[in-house]
PDB file of C-alpha atoms in Angstrom:
ATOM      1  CA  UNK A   1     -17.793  17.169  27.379  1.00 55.00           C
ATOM      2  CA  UNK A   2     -16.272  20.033  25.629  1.00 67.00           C
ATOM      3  CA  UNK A   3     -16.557  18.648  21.889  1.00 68.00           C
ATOM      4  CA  UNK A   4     -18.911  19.662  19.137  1.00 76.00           C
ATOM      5  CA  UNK A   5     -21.724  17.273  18.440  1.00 74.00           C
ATOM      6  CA  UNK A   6     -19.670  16.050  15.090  1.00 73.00           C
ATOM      7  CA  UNK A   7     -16.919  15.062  17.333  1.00 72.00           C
ATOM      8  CA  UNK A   8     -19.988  13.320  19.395  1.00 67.00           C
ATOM      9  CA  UNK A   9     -21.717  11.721  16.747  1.00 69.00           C
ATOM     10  CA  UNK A  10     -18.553  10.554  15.377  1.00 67.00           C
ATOM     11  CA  UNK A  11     -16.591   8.532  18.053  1.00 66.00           C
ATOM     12  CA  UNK A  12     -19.507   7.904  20.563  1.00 66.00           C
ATOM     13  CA  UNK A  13     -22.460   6.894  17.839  1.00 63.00           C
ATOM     14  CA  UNK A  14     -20.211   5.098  15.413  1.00 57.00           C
ATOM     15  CA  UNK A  15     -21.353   1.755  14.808  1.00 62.00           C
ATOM     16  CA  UNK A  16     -23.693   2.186  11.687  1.00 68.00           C
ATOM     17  CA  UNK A  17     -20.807   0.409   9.837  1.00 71.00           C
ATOM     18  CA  UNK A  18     -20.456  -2.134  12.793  1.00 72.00           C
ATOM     19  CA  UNK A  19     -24.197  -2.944  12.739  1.00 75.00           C
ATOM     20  CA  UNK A  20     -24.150  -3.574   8.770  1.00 79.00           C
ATOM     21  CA  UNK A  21     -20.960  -6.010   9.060  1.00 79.00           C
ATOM     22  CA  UNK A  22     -22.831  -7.882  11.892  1.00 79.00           C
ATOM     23  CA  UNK A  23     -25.941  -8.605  10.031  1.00 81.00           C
ATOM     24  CA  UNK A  24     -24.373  -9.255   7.140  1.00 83.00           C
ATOM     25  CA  UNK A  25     -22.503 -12.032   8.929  1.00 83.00           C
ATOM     26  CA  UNK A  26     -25.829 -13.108  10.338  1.00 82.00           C
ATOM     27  CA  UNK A  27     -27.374 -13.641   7.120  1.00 83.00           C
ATOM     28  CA  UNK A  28     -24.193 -15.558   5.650  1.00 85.00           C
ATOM     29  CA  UNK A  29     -24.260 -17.887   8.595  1.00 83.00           C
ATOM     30  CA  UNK A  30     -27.788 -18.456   7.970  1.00 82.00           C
ATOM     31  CA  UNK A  31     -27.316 -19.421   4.454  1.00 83.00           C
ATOM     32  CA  UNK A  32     -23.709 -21.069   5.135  1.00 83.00           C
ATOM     33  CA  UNK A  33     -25.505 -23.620   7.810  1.00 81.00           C
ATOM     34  CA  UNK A  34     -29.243 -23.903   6.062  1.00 80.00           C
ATOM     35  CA  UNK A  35     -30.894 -21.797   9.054  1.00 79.00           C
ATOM     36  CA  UNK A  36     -32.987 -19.523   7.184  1.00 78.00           C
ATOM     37  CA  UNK A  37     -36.173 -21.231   7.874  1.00 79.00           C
ATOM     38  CA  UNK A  38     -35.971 -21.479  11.416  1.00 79.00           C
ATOM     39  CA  UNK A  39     -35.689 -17.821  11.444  1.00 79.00           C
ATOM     40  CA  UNK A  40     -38.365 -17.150   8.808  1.00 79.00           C
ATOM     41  CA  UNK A  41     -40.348 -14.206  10.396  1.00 83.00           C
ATOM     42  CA  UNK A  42     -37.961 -12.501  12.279  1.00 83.00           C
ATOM     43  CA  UNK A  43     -36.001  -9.330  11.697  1.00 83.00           C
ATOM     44  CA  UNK A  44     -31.955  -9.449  11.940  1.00 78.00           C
ATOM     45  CA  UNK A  45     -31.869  -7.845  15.246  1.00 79.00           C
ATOM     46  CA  UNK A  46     -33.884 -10.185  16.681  1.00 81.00           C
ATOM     47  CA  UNK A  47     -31.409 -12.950  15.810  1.00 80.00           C
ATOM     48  CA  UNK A  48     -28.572 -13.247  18.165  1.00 78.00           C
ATOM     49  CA  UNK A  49     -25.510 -14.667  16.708  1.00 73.00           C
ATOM     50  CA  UNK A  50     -25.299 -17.204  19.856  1.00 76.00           C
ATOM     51  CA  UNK A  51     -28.381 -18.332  18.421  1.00 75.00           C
ATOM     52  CA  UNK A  52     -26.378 -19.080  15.340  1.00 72.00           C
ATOM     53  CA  UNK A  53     -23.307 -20.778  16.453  1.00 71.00           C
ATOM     54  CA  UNK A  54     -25.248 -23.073  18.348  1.00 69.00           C
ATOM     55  CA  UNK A  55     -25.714 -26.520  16.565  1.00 61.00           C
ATOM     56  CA  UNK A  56     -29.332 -27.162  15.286  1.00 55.00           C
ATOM     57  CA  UNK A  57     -30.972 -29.565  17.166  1.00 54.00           C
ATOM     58  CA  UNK A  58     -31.886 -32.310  14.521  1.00 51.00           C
ATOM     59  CA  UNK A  59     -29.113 -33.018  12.349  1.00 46.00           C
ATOM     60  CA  UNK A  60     -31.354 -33.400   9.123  1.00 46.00           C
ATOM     61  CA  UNK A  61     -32.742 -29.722   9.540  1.00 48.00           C
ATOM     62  CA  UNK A  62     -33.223 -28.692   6.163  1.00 50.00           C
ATOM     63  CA  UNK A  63     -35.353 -25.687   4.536  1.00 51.00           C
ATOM     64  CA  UNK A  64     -37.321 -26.488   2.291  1.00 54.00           C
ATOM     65  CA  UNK A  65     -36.610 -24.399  -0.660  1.00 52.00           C
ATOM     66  CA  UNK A  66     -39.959 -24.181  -2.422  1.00 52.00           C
ATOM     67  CA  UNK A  67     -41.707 -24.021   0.736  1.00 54.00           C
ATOM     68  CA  UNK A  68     -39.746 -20.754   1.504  1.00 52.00           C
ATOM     69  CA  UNK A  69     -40.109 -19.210  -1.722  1.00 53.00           C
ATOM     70  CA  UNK A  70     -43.448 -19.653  -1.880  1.00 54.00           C
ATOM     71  CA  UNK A  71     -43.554 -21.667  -5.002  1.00 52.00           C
ATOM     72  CA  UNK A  72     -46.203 -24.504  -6.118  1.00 54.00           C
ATOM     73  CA  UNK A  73     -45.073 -27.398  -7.377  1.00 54.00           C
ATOM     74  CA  UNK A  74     -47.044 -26.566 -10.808  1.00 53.00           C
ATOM     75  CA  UNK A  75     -44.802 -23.033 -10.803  1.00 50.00           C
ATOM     76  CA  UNK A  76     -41.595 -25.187 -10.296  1.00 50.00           C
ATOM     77  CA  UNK A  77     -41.855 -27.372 -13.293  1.00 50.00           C
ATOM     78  CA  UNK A  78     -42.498 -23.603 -15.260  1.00 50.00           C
ATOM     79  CA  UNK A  79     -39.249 -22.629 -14.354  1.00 50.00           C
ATOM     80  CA  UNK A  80     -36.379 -23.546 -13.737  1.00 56.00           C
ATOM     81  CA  UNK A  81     -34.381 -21.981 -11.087  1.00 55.00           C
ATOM     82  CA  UNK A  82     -30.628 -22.350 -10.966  1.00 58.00           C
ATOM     83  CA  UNK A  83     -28.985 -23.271  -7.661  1.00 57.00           C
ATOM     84  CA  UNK A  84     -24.969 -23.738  -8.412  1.00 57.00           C
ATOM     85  CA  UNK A  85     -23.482 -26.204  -6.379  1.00 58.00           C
ATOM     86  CA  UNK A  86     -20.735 -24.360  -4.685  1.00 54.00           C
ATOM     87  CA  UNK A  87     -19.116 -27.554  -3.012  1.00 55.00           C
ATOM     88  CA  UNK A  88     -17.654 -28.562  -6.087  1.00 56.00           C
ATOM     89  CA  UNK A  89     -14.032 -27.360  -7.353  1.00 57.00           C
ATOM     90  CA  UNK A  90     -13.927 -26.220 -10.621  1.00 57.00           C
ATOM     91  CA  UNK A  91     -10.899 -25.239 -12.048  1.00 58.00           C
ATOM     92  CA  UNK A  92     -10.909 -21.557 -13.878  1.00 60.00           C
ATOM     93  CA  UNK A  93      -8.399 -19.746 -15.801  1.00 65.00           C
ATOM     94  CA  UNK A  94      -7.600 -16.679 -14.055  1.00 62.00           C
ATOM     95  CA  UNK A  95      -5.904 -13.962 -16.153  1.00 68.00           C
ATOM     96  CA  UNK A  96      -2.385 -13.067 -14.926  1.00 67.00           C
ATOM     97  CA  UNK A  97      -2.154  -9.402 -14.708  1.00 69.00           C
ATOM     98  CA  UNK A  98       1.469  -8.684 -16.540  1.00 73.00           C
ATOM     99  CA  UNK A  99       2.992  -5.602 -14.206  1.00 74.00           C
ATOM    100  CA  UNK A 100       4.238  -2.948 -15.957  1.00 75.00           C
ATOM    101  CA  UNK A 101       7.359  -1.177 -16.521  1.00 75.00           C
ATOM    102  CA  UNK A 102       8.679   1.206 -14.446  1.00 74.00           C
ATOM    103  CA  UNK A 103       9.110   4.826 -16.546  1.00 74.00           C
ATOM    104  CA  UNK A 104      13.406   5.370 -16.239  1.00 74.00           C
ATOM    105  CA  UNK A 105      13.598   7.980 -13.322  1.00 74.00           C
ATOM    106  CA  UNK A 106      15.796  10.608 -14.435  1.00 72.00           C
ATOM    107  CA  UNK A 107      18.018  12.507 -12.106  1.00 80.00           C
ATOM    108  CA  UNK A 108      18.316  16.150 -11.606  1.00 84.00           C
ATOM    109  CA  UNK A 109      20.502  18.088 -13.191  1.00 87.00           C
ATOM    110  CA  UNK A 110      22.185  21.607 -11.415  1.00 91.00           C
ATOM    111  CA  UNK A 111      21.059  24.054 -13.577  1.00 91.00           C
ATOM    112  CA  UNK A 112      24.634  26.127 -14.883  1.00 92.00           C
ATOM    113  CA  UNK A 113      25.662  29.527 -14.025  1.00 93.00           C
ATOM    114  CA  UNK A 114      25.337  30.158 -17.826  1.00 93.00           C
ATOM    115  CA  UNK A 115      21.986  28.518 -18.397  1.00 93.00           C
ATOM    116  CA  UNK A 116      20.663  30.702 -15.571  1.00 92.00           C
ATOM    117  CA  UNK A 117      22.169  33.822 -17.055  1.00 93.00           C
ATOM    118  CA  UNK A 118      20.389  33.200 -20.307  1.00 93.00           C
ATOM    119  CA  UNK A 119      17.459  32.722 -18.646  1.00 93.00           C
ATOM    120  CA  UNK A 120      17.684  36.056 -17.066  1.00 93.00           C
ATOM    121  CA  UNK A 121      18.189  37.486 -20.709  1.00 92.00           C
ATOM    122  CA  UNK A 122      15.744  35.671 -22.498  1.00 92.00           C
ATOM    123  CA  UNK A 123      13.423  35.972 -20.073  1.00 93.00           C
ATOM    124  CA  UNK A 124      14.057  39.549 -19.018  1.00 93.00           C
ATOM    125  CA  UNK A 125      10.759  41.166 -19.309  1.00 92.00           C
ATOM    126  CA  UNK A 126       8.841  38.419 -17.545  1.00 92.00           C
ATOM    127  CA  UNK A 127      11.523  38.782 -14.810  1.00 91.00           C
ATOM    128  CA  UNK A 128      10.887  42.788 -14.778  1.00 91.00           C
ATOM    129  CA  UNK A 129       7.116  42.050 -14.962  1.00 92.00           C
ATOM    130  CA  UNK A 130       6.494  39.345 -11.980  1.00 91.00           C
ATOM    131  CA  UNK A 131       5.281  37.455 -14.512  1.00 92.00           C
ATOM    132  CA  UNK A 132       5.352  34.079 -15.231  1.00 92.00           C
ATOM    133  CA  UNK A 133       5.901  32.537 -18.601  1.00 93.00           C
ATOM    134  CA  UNK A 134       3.449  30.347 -20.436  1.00 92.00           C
ATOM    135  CA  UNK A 135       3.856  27.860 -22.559  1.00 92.00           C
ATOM    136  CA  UNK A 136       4.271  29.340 -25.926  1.00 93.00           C
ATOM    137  CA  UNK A 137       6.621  31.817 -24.622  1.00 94.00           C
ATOM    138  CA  UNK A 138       8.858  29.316 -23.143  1.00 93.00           C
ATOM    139  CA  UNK A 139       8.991  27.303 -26.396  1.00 94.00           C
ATOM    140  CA  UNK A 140       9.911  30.811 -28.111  1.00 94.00           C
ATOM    141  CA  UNK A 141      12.452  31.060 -26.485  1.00 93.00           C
ATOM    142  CA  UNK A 142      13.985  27.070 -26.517  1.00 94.00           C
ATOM    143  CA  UNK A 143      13.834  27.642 -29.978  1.00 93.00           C
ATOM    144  CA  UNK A 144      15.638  31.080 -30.166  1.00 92.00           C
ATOM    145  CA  UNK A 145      18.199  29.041 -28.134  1.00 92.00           C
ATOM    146  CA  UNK A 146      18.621  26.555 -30.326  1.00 92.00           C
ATOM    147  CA  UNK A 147      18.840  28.933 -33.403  1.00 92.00           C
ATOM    148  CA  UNK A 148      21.442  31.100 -31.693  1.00 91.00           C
ATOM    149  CA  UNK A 149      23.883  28.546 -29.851  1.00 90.00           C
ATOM    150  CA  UNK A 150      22.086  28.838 -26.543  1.00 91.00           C
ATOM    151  CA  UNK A 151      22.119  26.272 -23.617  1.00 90.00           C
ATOM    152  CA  UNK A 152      18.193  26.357 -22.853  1.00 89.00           C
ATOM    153  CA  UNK A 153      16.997  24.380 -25.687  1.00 89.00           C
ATOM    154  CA  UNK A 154      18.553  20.925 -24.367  1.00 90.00           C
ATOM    155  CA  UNK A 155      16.563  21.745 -21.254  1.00 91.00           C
ATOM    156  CA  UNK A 156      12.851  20.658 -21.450  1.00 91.00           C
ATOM    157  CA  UNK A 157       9.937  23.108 -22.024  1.00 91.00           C
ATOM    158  CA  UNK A 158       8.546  22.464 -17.760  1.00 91.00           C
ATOM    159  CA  UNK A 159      12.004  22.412 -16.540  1.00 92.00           C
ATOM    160  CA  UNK A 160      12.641  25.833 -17.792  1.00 93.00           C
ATOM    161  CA  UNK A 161       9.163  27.167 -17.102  1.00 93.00           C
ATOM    162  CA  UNK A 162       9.506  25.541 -13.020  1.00 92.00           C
ATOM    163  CA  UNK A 163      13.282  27.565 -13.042  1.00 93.00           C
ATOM    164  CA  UNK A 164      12.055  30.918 -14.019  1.00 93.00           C
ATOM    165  CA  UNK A 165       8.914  30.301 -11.289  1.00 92.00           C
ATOM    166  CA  UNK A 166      11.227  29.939  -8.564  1.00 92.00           C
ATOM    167  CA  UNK A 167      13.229  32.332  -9.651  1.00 92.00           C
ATOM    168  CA  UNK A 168      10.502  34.738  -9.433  1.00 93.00           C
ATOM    169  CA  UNK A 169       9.821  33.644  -5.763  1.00 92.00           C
ATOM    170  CA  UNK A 170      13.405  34.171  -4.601  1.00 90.00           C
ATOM    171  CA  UNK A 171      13.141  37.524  -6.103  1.00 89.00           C
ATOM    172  CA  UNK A 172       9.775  38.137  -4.161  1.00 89.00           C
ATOM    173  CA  UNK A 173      11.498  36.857  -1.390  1.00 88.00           C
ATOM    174  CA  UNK A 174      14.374  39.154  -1.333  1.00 87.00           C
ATOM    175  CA  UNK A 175      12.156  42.137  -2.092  1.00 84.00           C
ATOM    176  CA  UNK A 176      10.029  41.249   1.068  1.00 82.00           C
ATOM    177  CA  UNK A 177      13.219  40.927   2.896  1.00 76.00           C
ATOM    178  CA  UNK A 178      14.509  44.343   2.241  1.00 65.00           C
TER     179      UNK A 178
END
C-alpha cells in the first residue's frame, strides 16, 4: 500500500476500542433487561446483540440471584448482600461548583524610547555579552532605577527580562543579516 505498518495497524486494525464499547454495552443490556442467566456459560463474543434486543420469550423470565451466585440458602441468611433499588428517585444534594473569577487581563504597554535606552545602559554588558539576564540581575537593576529616577522600575521584573531577550534576537538577527 505504500504506508508503514503503524499507519496499518492504526487505521485498518483499529477497533480494540470499538470491541470494548460493544461488550460493555452487551453486558449493561444484560443486566438492564435481567438476561444474564440465559447467557450463563457463554463468552461476550458469542452473544450477538440481536440476541439482546429481542424480547425474552416468557415475560416472567427472571434470574435467580442466588442460583447464579452460587449461594446456599444457609450462606444467604450469613450475609447479607446489598442490592440498591435503582428504580426509586431519591433526591441528593449536589454541590454547586461556584466559578471563579477571571484574573483582570492587563493590556500591553509600548515600551518608550527612553525606557529602551536605559535598558541599553543598564544592561550594557549583557547586551555586549549575548547574554541574557537572570533574575537577580534584572531586580539589580529595577532597583538601581528606582534609586536613581529611572523608568524601569515601574516595569515588572519578566517584562523587562522578555525586552532585553528580544532585544538580543533582533541584534542576532541583524548580525546574521549583514
Amino acid at each position: 500500500m505504500g504506508h508503514t505498518l503503524d499507519v496499518h495497524n492504526f487505521h485498518y486494525r483499529c477497533t480494540s476500542d470499538i470491541i470494548e464499547r460493544s461488550d460493555i454495552a452487551k453486558l449493561l443490556m444484560l443486566m438492564d433487561r435481567k438476561q444474564v442467566g440465559y447467557f450463563k456459560n457463554k463468552r461476550l463474543e458469542e452473544i450477538s446483540l440481536e440476541e439482546l434486543v429481542e424480547e425474552p420469550s416468557e415475560p416472567n423470565d427472571t434470574v435467580d440471584v442466588d442460583r447464579f451466585l452460587n449461594i446456599d440458602e444457609s450462606e444467604r441468611q450469613e450475609e447479607e448482600v446489598f442490592f440498591p433499588n435503582l428504580l426509586e428517585e431519591e433526591e441528593e444534594e449536589i454541590p454547586v461548583k461556584t466559578r471563579k473569577k477571571k484574573k483582570v487581563s492587563f493590556t500591553r504597554r509600548k515600551w518608550t524610547v527612553a525606557e529602551e535606552e536605559e535598558i541599553k545602559k543598564r544592561f550594557a554588558g549583557f547586551l555586549a555579552r549575548d547574554k541574557c539576564p537572570g533574575q537577580k540581575d534584572v531586580e539589580k537593576v529595577r532597583t538601581q532605577s528606582k534609586k536613581y529616577g529611572g523608568l524601569l522600575h515601574a516595569r515588572p521584573r519578566d517584562n523587562i527580562k522578555k525586552k532585553v531577550s528580544c532585544m538580543l534576537v533582533k541584534a542576532r538577527k541583524n548580525n546574521n543579516n549583514l
